[in-house]
Amino acid sequence: MRSEVLHQSAWALHGARTALIIRREVRDSLRDWRILGPIFVLTAIFPWLMSFASQVAAKFAVDYGVADNAATILQQLVPFSLLIVGFFPISFSLVIALETFVGERERNTLEPLLATPITDQELYFGKLVAAISIPLAASYLGLFLHLGSLVLTTTYRIPVEALIQVLILTTLEAMVMVAGAVVVSSHTTSVRAANLLASFIIIPVALLIQAEAVLLFWERYPSLWMLILLLVVVTVILVRTGTRIFNREEILAREFDTLNLRGAWQNIIKMWSTSPSSVPGSYPKTSPSLPSLAALYREHIPAIIAKNRIALALSILVMLSGIFLGWWIAQAYPLPQGKIVLNGFLTSRFTSEWPELTILPSAASWWIFFHNGRALLVMAGLALFSFGAAPLLLVLPTMGIIGFFAGQAANLGYNPLMVLATFVLPHGLFELPAAWLAIGFALQIGLALMSPAKGQTVGQGVLLASVNFAKVFLVVVLPLLLIASVVETGITPQIVANFLKISGQ
Amino acid sequence: MAYMIETEGLTKRFGEITAVDGLSLKVAEGEILALLGPNGAGKTTTVRLLSSILRPDAGWAKIAGHDVVEEGQVIRRKVGLLTEFPGLYLRMPALDYLTFFGESYGLAREEVKSRALRLLKDFGMEAESKKPLSTFSKGMRQKVALLRALIHDPPILFLDEPTSAMDPHSAKMVRDTIRELGHDRRTILLCTHNLTEAEYLADRLAIINHGRIVAQGRVGELKGQLLGPPLLELRLARPLDGLLSVVHELVEVESGDATWIRYRTPDPQSTNPILLRRLAQEGAEVVTLSEVSSSLEEVYLRIIGQKR
Ligand SMILES: Nc1ncnc2c1ncn2[C@@H]1O[C@H](COP(=O)(O)OP(=O)(O)OP(=O)(O)O)[C@@H](O)[C@H]1O
Ligand SMILES: [Mg+2]
């Protein structure tokens, strides 16, 4: 009983101190006209403009006979405009967040707080809530004004589900932006540098809003609920990472280099030269010598593969699910007999290259090599912006095609394994492991952004993951791709030709 | 005897820099210890380790018997920290600012407010209590930062360069305050470059360089250790021929002529009376006999110079 009482009072204390931080920060923002002014303009003026614009657009559509009446046009236009009206004020939460998380450190006002009994988590959540509360209040007010003026001047009434979704989405967007800003800006020590990095947040959120707009326009409410669920997951991950990064030790002990390009380059050289099997963080003091190719193959690559095993396991899991998904779709939606003639389609592709069969890299194999290498590189870049989701999302349909292809072949009465062994396996033997490694290491880049290793800043983590990607890419993935492309243009067609002959074309 | 501050082998590294390197310190309750050292010596880092803001890489530290790694929360309640930079929220009025910090210690708002007002009044800033801190001068800001460290009436104070931005008058006021705080059995760790301040305030000094304590002890002890026995000066009313030869038998003379001498003796307590008696026998009329005070600066420069 007694411990329960103590427990309760501990929670009350957490709450009181978090509230203390929130109150102070909100008041401080309210004292700052640089923040209040633009929010006020966006909240008080923009919604009127928007509802006016919606009505003009609706009238325009009716006048030109695109729609029967204004209400149906508004029906689709308004949720979208609500999204915009709601988003503009919350974009300020990003500014406030950088100001309170990074600016405080820059102005040395954080250390006195760190000397009080306020815990790291109370500070983090207090600041998080404070950063979103004013913009969110402004955003709700704007939505209210916008809807209010529509209700007063038109017959339009918003579906309740859409309204709830817009409110939740707006709130989640604010949370994702703030929590993301904390993570991304955690290794900078100046607001200026943090603002540069904030584009990492703005770009995905802008894309997200477009996706939401499309779904709202077509009234895909179930999909929107899925999106909301996804955002909740992302928020939880980002907040979890944020609470890990935002602690006294990390804040004050962090190395003070603000986008130091020379330092970064030296770091890259060090990371390149150090095998991860040695103790993390213990980079050689003297300028290290670059490792030999043999050392890369024998020491570095096995060590980083062992270290990234979780990401690699996850990638292979996704690749396999892609194949099964494709197979399942093929079974569920079999192509009608004769609609696609497997043999004709394939022979036409391969026989065209027949006369110049050669083992040496041909123009075609160079092209395949270049294309594949570029695709995997782009994917690694996207991994950074999508917290690792892009490589997985991109590989899923690619593998799906293989599964689908095998499934349809089975529908047509071929042995699917035989088909795979013939069409995919020869070059796939090299291409698939290459893709697997590239995806696994690209995923690691995104994961590093979300949860840096202990004692590492996010910047260092991402840098290290990128260097590891580069190592694997240069000495393993590219050679594999090269072999694969030679095989694909030189050997696969021969096997395919044989297969087609055997199967009695 | 229980120490309020006790460390053993305390070490903190930032990448390749070892900011604090095997530091061992003991400070008794009610004692004022000055941590003296050049820029980058590791004073601020030490204070951050002791207030449980940074984690040591090796060694341990206890504050009032609590471990800095395990019991940071308890320690922060007992410690008042004046940070190296005032770091005030400039948009907040002074009174609100102090109240906010007081509340963070779980104190009731009204109680904190009246305490903050009293402190502001004691420091001559009552009239400015409602003004935003952005209107305060550099010295006033430093004073507010000091009040912030005092708001929860902590038994232990860490003061990182408390008078660095102040005019002589304010600096004296702050020094007097620190002295008074020391009288209420508060334990104070004072980081400073200001030797006069250290000598005036501290019971004991610890000189730190490159993260290591290179000398520690009472001011007198340190001077004795580093500058040898105290230097004394004796002046006569009238010249006395053979003064030097008389004195030479008893003490080690550094300089002088027929009317004055400077000498050193490891044991003035017994040597000086004998010397005076001998001189009286010789008919010398002594006007003054006094110690030539060697400055702490000499001591400090010698230590830092040696170890550089
Ligand atoms: N967060 C940090 N990251 C990297 N190095 C740091 C960090 N904090 C301190 N240092 C380094 O540790 C050493 C000790 O610094 P510290 O601030 O403790 O010295 P100090 O004695 O307080 O100096 P000053 O008299 O100039 O205030 C310095 O070399 C400093 O550069
Ligand atoms: Mg300092």
PDB file of C-alpha atoms in Angstrom, chain B residues 148-275:
ATOM      1  CA  ARG B 148      19.449  31.006  -8.725  1.00  0.00           C
ATOM      2  CA  ALA B 149      22.064  28.757  -7.133  1.00  0.00           C
ATOM      3  CA  LEU B 150      20.891  29.850  -3.688  1.00  0.00           C
ATOM      4  CA  ILE B 151      17.144  29.700  -4.249  1.00  0.00           C
ATOM      5  CA  HIS B 152      16.673  26.264  -2.659  1.00  0.00           C
ATOM      6  CA  ASP B 153      19.044  27.029   0.207  1.00  0.00           C
ATOM      7  CA  PRO B 154      21.467  24.209  -0.624  1.00  0.00           C
ATOM      8  CA  PRO B 155      24.049  22.977   1.887  1.00  0.00           C
ATOM      9  CA  ILE B 156      26.614  22.595  -0.889  1.00  0.00           C
ATOM     10  CA  LEU B 157      27.549  25.233  -3.430  1.00  0.00           C
ATOM     11  CA  PHE B 158      29.600  24.950  -6.593  1.00  0.00           C
ATOM     12  CA  LEU B 159      30.557  28.369  -7.843  1.00  0.00           C
ATOM     13  CA  ASP B 160      32.240  28.524 -11.240  1.00  0.00           C
ATOM     14  CA  GLU B 161      33.960  31.901 -11.466  1.00  0.00           C
ATOM     15  CA  PRO B 162      31.388  33.832  -9.470  1.00  0.00           C
ATOM     16  CA  THR B 163      32.902  37.294  -9.849  1.00  0.00           C
ATOM     17  CA  SER B 164      34.257  37.128 -13.357  1.00  0.00           C
ATOM     18  CA  ALA B 165      32.018  39.787 -14.899  1.00  0.00           C
ATOM     19  CA  MET B 166      31.658  42.154 -11.996  1.00  0.00           C
ATOM     20  CA  ASP B 167      32.878  45.604 -11.147  1.00  0.00           C
ATOM     21  CA  PRO B 168      35.009  45.821  -7.971  1.00  0.00           C
ATOM     22  CA  HIS B 169      32.092  46.905  -5.838  1.00  0.00           C
ATOM     23  CA  SER B 170      29.789  44.070  -6.921  1.00  0.00           C
ATOM     24  CA  ALA B 171      32.644  41.605  -6.772  1.00  0.00           C
ATOM     25  CA  LYS B 172      33.304  42.590  -3.177  1.00  0.00           C
ATOM     26  CA  MET B 173      29.639  42.194  -2.363  1.00  0.00           C
ATOM     27  CA  VAL B 174      29.560  38.731  -3.871  1.00  0.00           C
ATOM     28  CA  ARG B 175      32.749  37.779  -2.036  1.00  0.00           C
ATOM     29  CA  ASP B 176      31.307  38.946   1.238  1.00  0.00           C
ATOM     30  CA  THR B 177      28.187  36.960   0.529  1.00  0.00           C
ATOM     31  CA  ILE B 178      30.208  33.844  -0.206  1.00  0.00           C
ATOM     32  CA  ARG B 179      32.094  34.366   3.024  1.00  0.00           C
ATOM     33  CA  GLU B 180      28.843  34.608   4.957  1.00  0.00           C
ATOM     34  CA  LEU B 181      27.524  31.515   3.240  1.00  0.00           C
ATOM     35  CA  GLY B 182      30.654  29.743   4.370  1.00  0.00           C
ATOM     36  CA  HIS B 183      29.947  30.805   7.933  1.00  0.00           C
ATOM     37  CA  ASP B 184      26.585  28.997   7.932  1.00  0.00           C
ATOM     38  CA  ARG B 185      28.448  25.705   7.594  1.00  0.00           C
ATOM     39  CA  ARG B 186      27.856  25.545   3.919  1.00  0.00           C
ATOM     40  CA  THR B 187      30.406  23.610   1.900  1.00  0.00           C
ATOM     41  CA  ILE B 188      31.635  25.588  -1.058  1.00  0.00           C
ATOM     42  CA  LEU B 189      33.730  24.691  -4.062  1.00  0.00           C
ATOM     43  CA  LEU B 190      34.904  27.852  -5.739  1.00  0.00           C
ATOM     44  CA  CYS B 191      36.481  27.795  -9.197  1.00  0.00           C
ATOM     45  CA  THR B 192      38.452  30.862 -10.021  1.00  0.00           C
ATOM     46  CA  HIS B 193      41.472  32.363 -11.729  1.00  0.00           C
ATOM     47  CA  ASN B 194      41.454  35.195  -9.234  1.00  0.00           C
ATOM     48  CA  LEU B 195      44.173  34.526  -6.687  1.00  0.00           C
ATOM     49  CA  THR B 196      43.292  37.325  -4.328  1.00  0.00           C
ATOM     50  CA  GLU B 197      39.753  36.056  -4.234  1.00  0.00           C
ATOM     51  CA  ALA B 198      40.934  32.527  -3.540  1.00  0.00           C
ATOM     52  CA  GLU B 199      43.205  33.653  -0.776  1.00  0.00           C
ATOM     53  CA  TYR B 200      40.534  35.864   0.762  1.00  0.00           C
ATOM     54  CA  LEU B 201      37.732  33.298   0.683  1.00  0.00           C
ATOM     55  CA  ALA B 202      39.133  29.839   0.783  1.00  0.00           C
ATOM     56  CA  ASP B 203      40.125  27.715   3.711  1.00  0.00           C
ATOM     57  CA  ARG B 204      42.073  25.545   1.366  1.00  0.00           C
ATOM     58  CA  LEU B 205      43.336  25.698  -2.189  1.00  0.00           C
ATOM     59  CA  ALA B 206      43.660  23.039  -4.818  1.00  0.00           C
ATOM     60  CA  ILE B 207      45.626  23.960  -7.890  1.00  0.00           C
ATOM     61  CA  ILE B 208      44.585  22.059 -10.977  1.00  0.00           C
ATOM     62  CA  ASN B 209      46.370  21.840 -14.301  1.00  0.00           C
ATOM     63  CA  HIS B 210      45.697  19.538 -17.258  1.00  0.00           C
ATOM     64  CA  GLY B 211      42.975  17.892 -15.195  1.00  0.00           C
ATOM     65  CA  ARG B 212      45.268  16.953 -12.327  1.00  0.00           C
ATOM     66  CA  ILE B 213      45.605  18.382  -8.856  1.00  0.00           C
ATOM     67  CA  VAL B 214      49.167  19.598  -8.752  1.00  0.00           C
ATOM     68  CA  ALA B 215      49.170  21.069  -5.252  1.00  0.00           C
ATOM     69  CA  GLN B 216      46.732  21.452  -2.427  1.00  0.00           C
ATOM     70  CA  GLY B 217      46.644  22.719   1.118  1.00  0.00           C
ATOM     71  CA  ARG B 218      46.129  25.858   3.180  1.00  0.00           C
ATOM     72  CA  VAL B 219      47.495  29.052   1.707  1.00  0.00           C
ATOM     73  CA  GLY B 220      50.324  29.164   4.260  1.00  0.00           C
ATOM     74  CA  GLU B 221      51.222  25.537   3.737  1.00  0.00           C
ATOM     75  CA  LEU B 222      51.402  25.956   0.004  1.00  0.00           C
ATOM     76  CA  LYS B 223      53.612  28.983   0.334  1.00  0.00           C
ATOM     77  CA  GLY B 224      55.865  27.100   2.754  1.00  0.00           C
ATOM     78  CA  GLN B 225      56.096  24.107   0.463  1.00  0.00           C
ATOM     79  CA  LEU B 226      56.866  26.066  -2.629  1.00  0.00           C
ATOM     80  CA  LEU B 227      58.675  29.176  -1.560  1.00  0.00           C
ATOM     81  CA  GLY B 228      60.640  27.791   1.365  1.00  0.00           C
ATOM     82  CA  PRO B 229      60.704  29.246   4.904  1.00  0.00           C
ATOM     83  CA  PRO B 230      59.056  32.659   5.418  1.00  0.00           C
ATOM     84  CA  LEU B 231      61.051  35.759   4.608  1.00  0.00           C
ATOM     85  CA  LEU B 232      61.458  38.233   7.508  1.00  0.00           C
ATOM     86  CA  GLU B 233      62.569  41.817   7.515  1.00  0.00           C
ATOM     87  CA  LEU B 234      64.216  43.592  10.421  1.00  0.00           C
ATOM     88  CA  ARG B 235      64.839  47.372  10.588  1.00  0.00           C
ATOM     89  CA  LEU B 236      66.977  49.298  13.034  1.00  0.00           C
ATOM     90  CA  ALA B 237      66.641  52.882  14.186  1.00  0.00           C
ATOM     91  CA  ARG B 238      70.382  53.549  13.719  1.00  0.00           C
ATOM     92  CA  PRO B 239      73.056  51.781  11.702  1.00  0.00           C
ATOM     93  CA  LEU B 240      74.951  49.093  13.495  1.00  0.00           C
ATOM     94  CA  ASP B 241      78.347  48.026  12.292  1.00  0.00           C
ATOM     95  CA  GLY B 242      78.695  44.289  12.154  1.00  0.00           C
ATOM     96  CA  LEU B 243      74.935  43.671  12.085  1.00  0.00           C
ATOM     97  CA  LEU B 244      75.309  41.214   9.284  1.00  0.00           C
ATOM     98  CA  SER B 245      77.994  39.177  10.967  1.00  0.00           C
ATOM     99  CA  VAL B 246      75.984  38.985  14.186  1.00  0.00           C
ATOM    100  CA  VAL B 247      72.883  37.782  12.462  1.00  0.00           C
ATOM    101  CA  HIS B 248      74.724  35.437  10.155  1.00  0.00           C
ATOM    102  CA  GLU B 249      75.440  33.115  13.039  1.00  0.00           C
ATOM    103  CA  LEU B 250      71.746  32.539  13.666  1.00  0.00           C
ATOM    104  CA  VAL B 251      69.845  32.763  10.397  1.00  0.00           C
ATOM    105  CA  GLU B 252      70.245  32.633   6.638  1.00  0.00           C
ATOM    106  CA  VAL B 253      70.521  36.233   5.453  1.00  0.00           C
ATOM    107  CA  GLU B 254      69.262  37.048   1.989  1.00  0.00           C
ATOM    108  CA  SER B 255      70.163  40.716   1.800  1.00  0.00           C
ATOM    109  CA  GLY B 256      70.711  43.826   3.934  1.00  0.00           C
ATOM    110  CA  ASP B 257      73.186  46.440   5.138  1.00  0.00           C
ATOM    111  CA  ALA B 258      73.886  48.247   8.400  1.00  0.00           C
ATOM    112  CA  THR B 259      70.263  49.357   8.997  1.00  0.00           C
ATOM    113  CA  TRP B 260      68.193  46.455   7.714  1.00  0.00           C
ATOM    114  CA  ILE B 261      68.282  42.784   6.857  1.00  0.00           C
ATOM    115  CA  ARG B 262      66.059  40.184   5.226  1.00  0.00           C
ATOM    116  CA  TYR B 263      66.478  36.640   6.346  1.00  0.00           C
ATOM    117  CA  ARG B 264      64.821  33.260   6.303  1.00  0.00           C
ATOM    118  CA  THR B 265      64.329  30.864   9.107  1.00  0.00           C
ATOM    119  CA  PRO B 266      62.406  27.617   9.170  1.00  0.00           C
ATOM    120  CA  ASP B 267      61.369  28.194  12.769  1.00  0.00           C
ATOM    121  CA  PRO B 268      60.660  31.876  13.522  1.00  0.00           C
ATOM    122  CA  GLN B 269      58.948  30.981  16.798  1.00  0.00           C
ATOM    123  CA  SER B 270      62.191  30.110  18.526  1.00  0.00           C
ATOM    124  CA  THR B 271      64.754  31.875  16.352  1.00  0.00           C
ATOM    125  CA  ASN B 272      63.308  35.397  16.457  1.00  0.00           C
ATOM    126  CA  PRO B 273      63.393  35.883  20.263  1.00  0.00           C
ATOM    127  CA  ILE B 274      67.015  34.674  20.364  1.00  0.00           C
ATOM    128  CA  LEU B 275      67.938  36.990  17.536  1.00  0.00           C
TER     129      LEU B 275
END
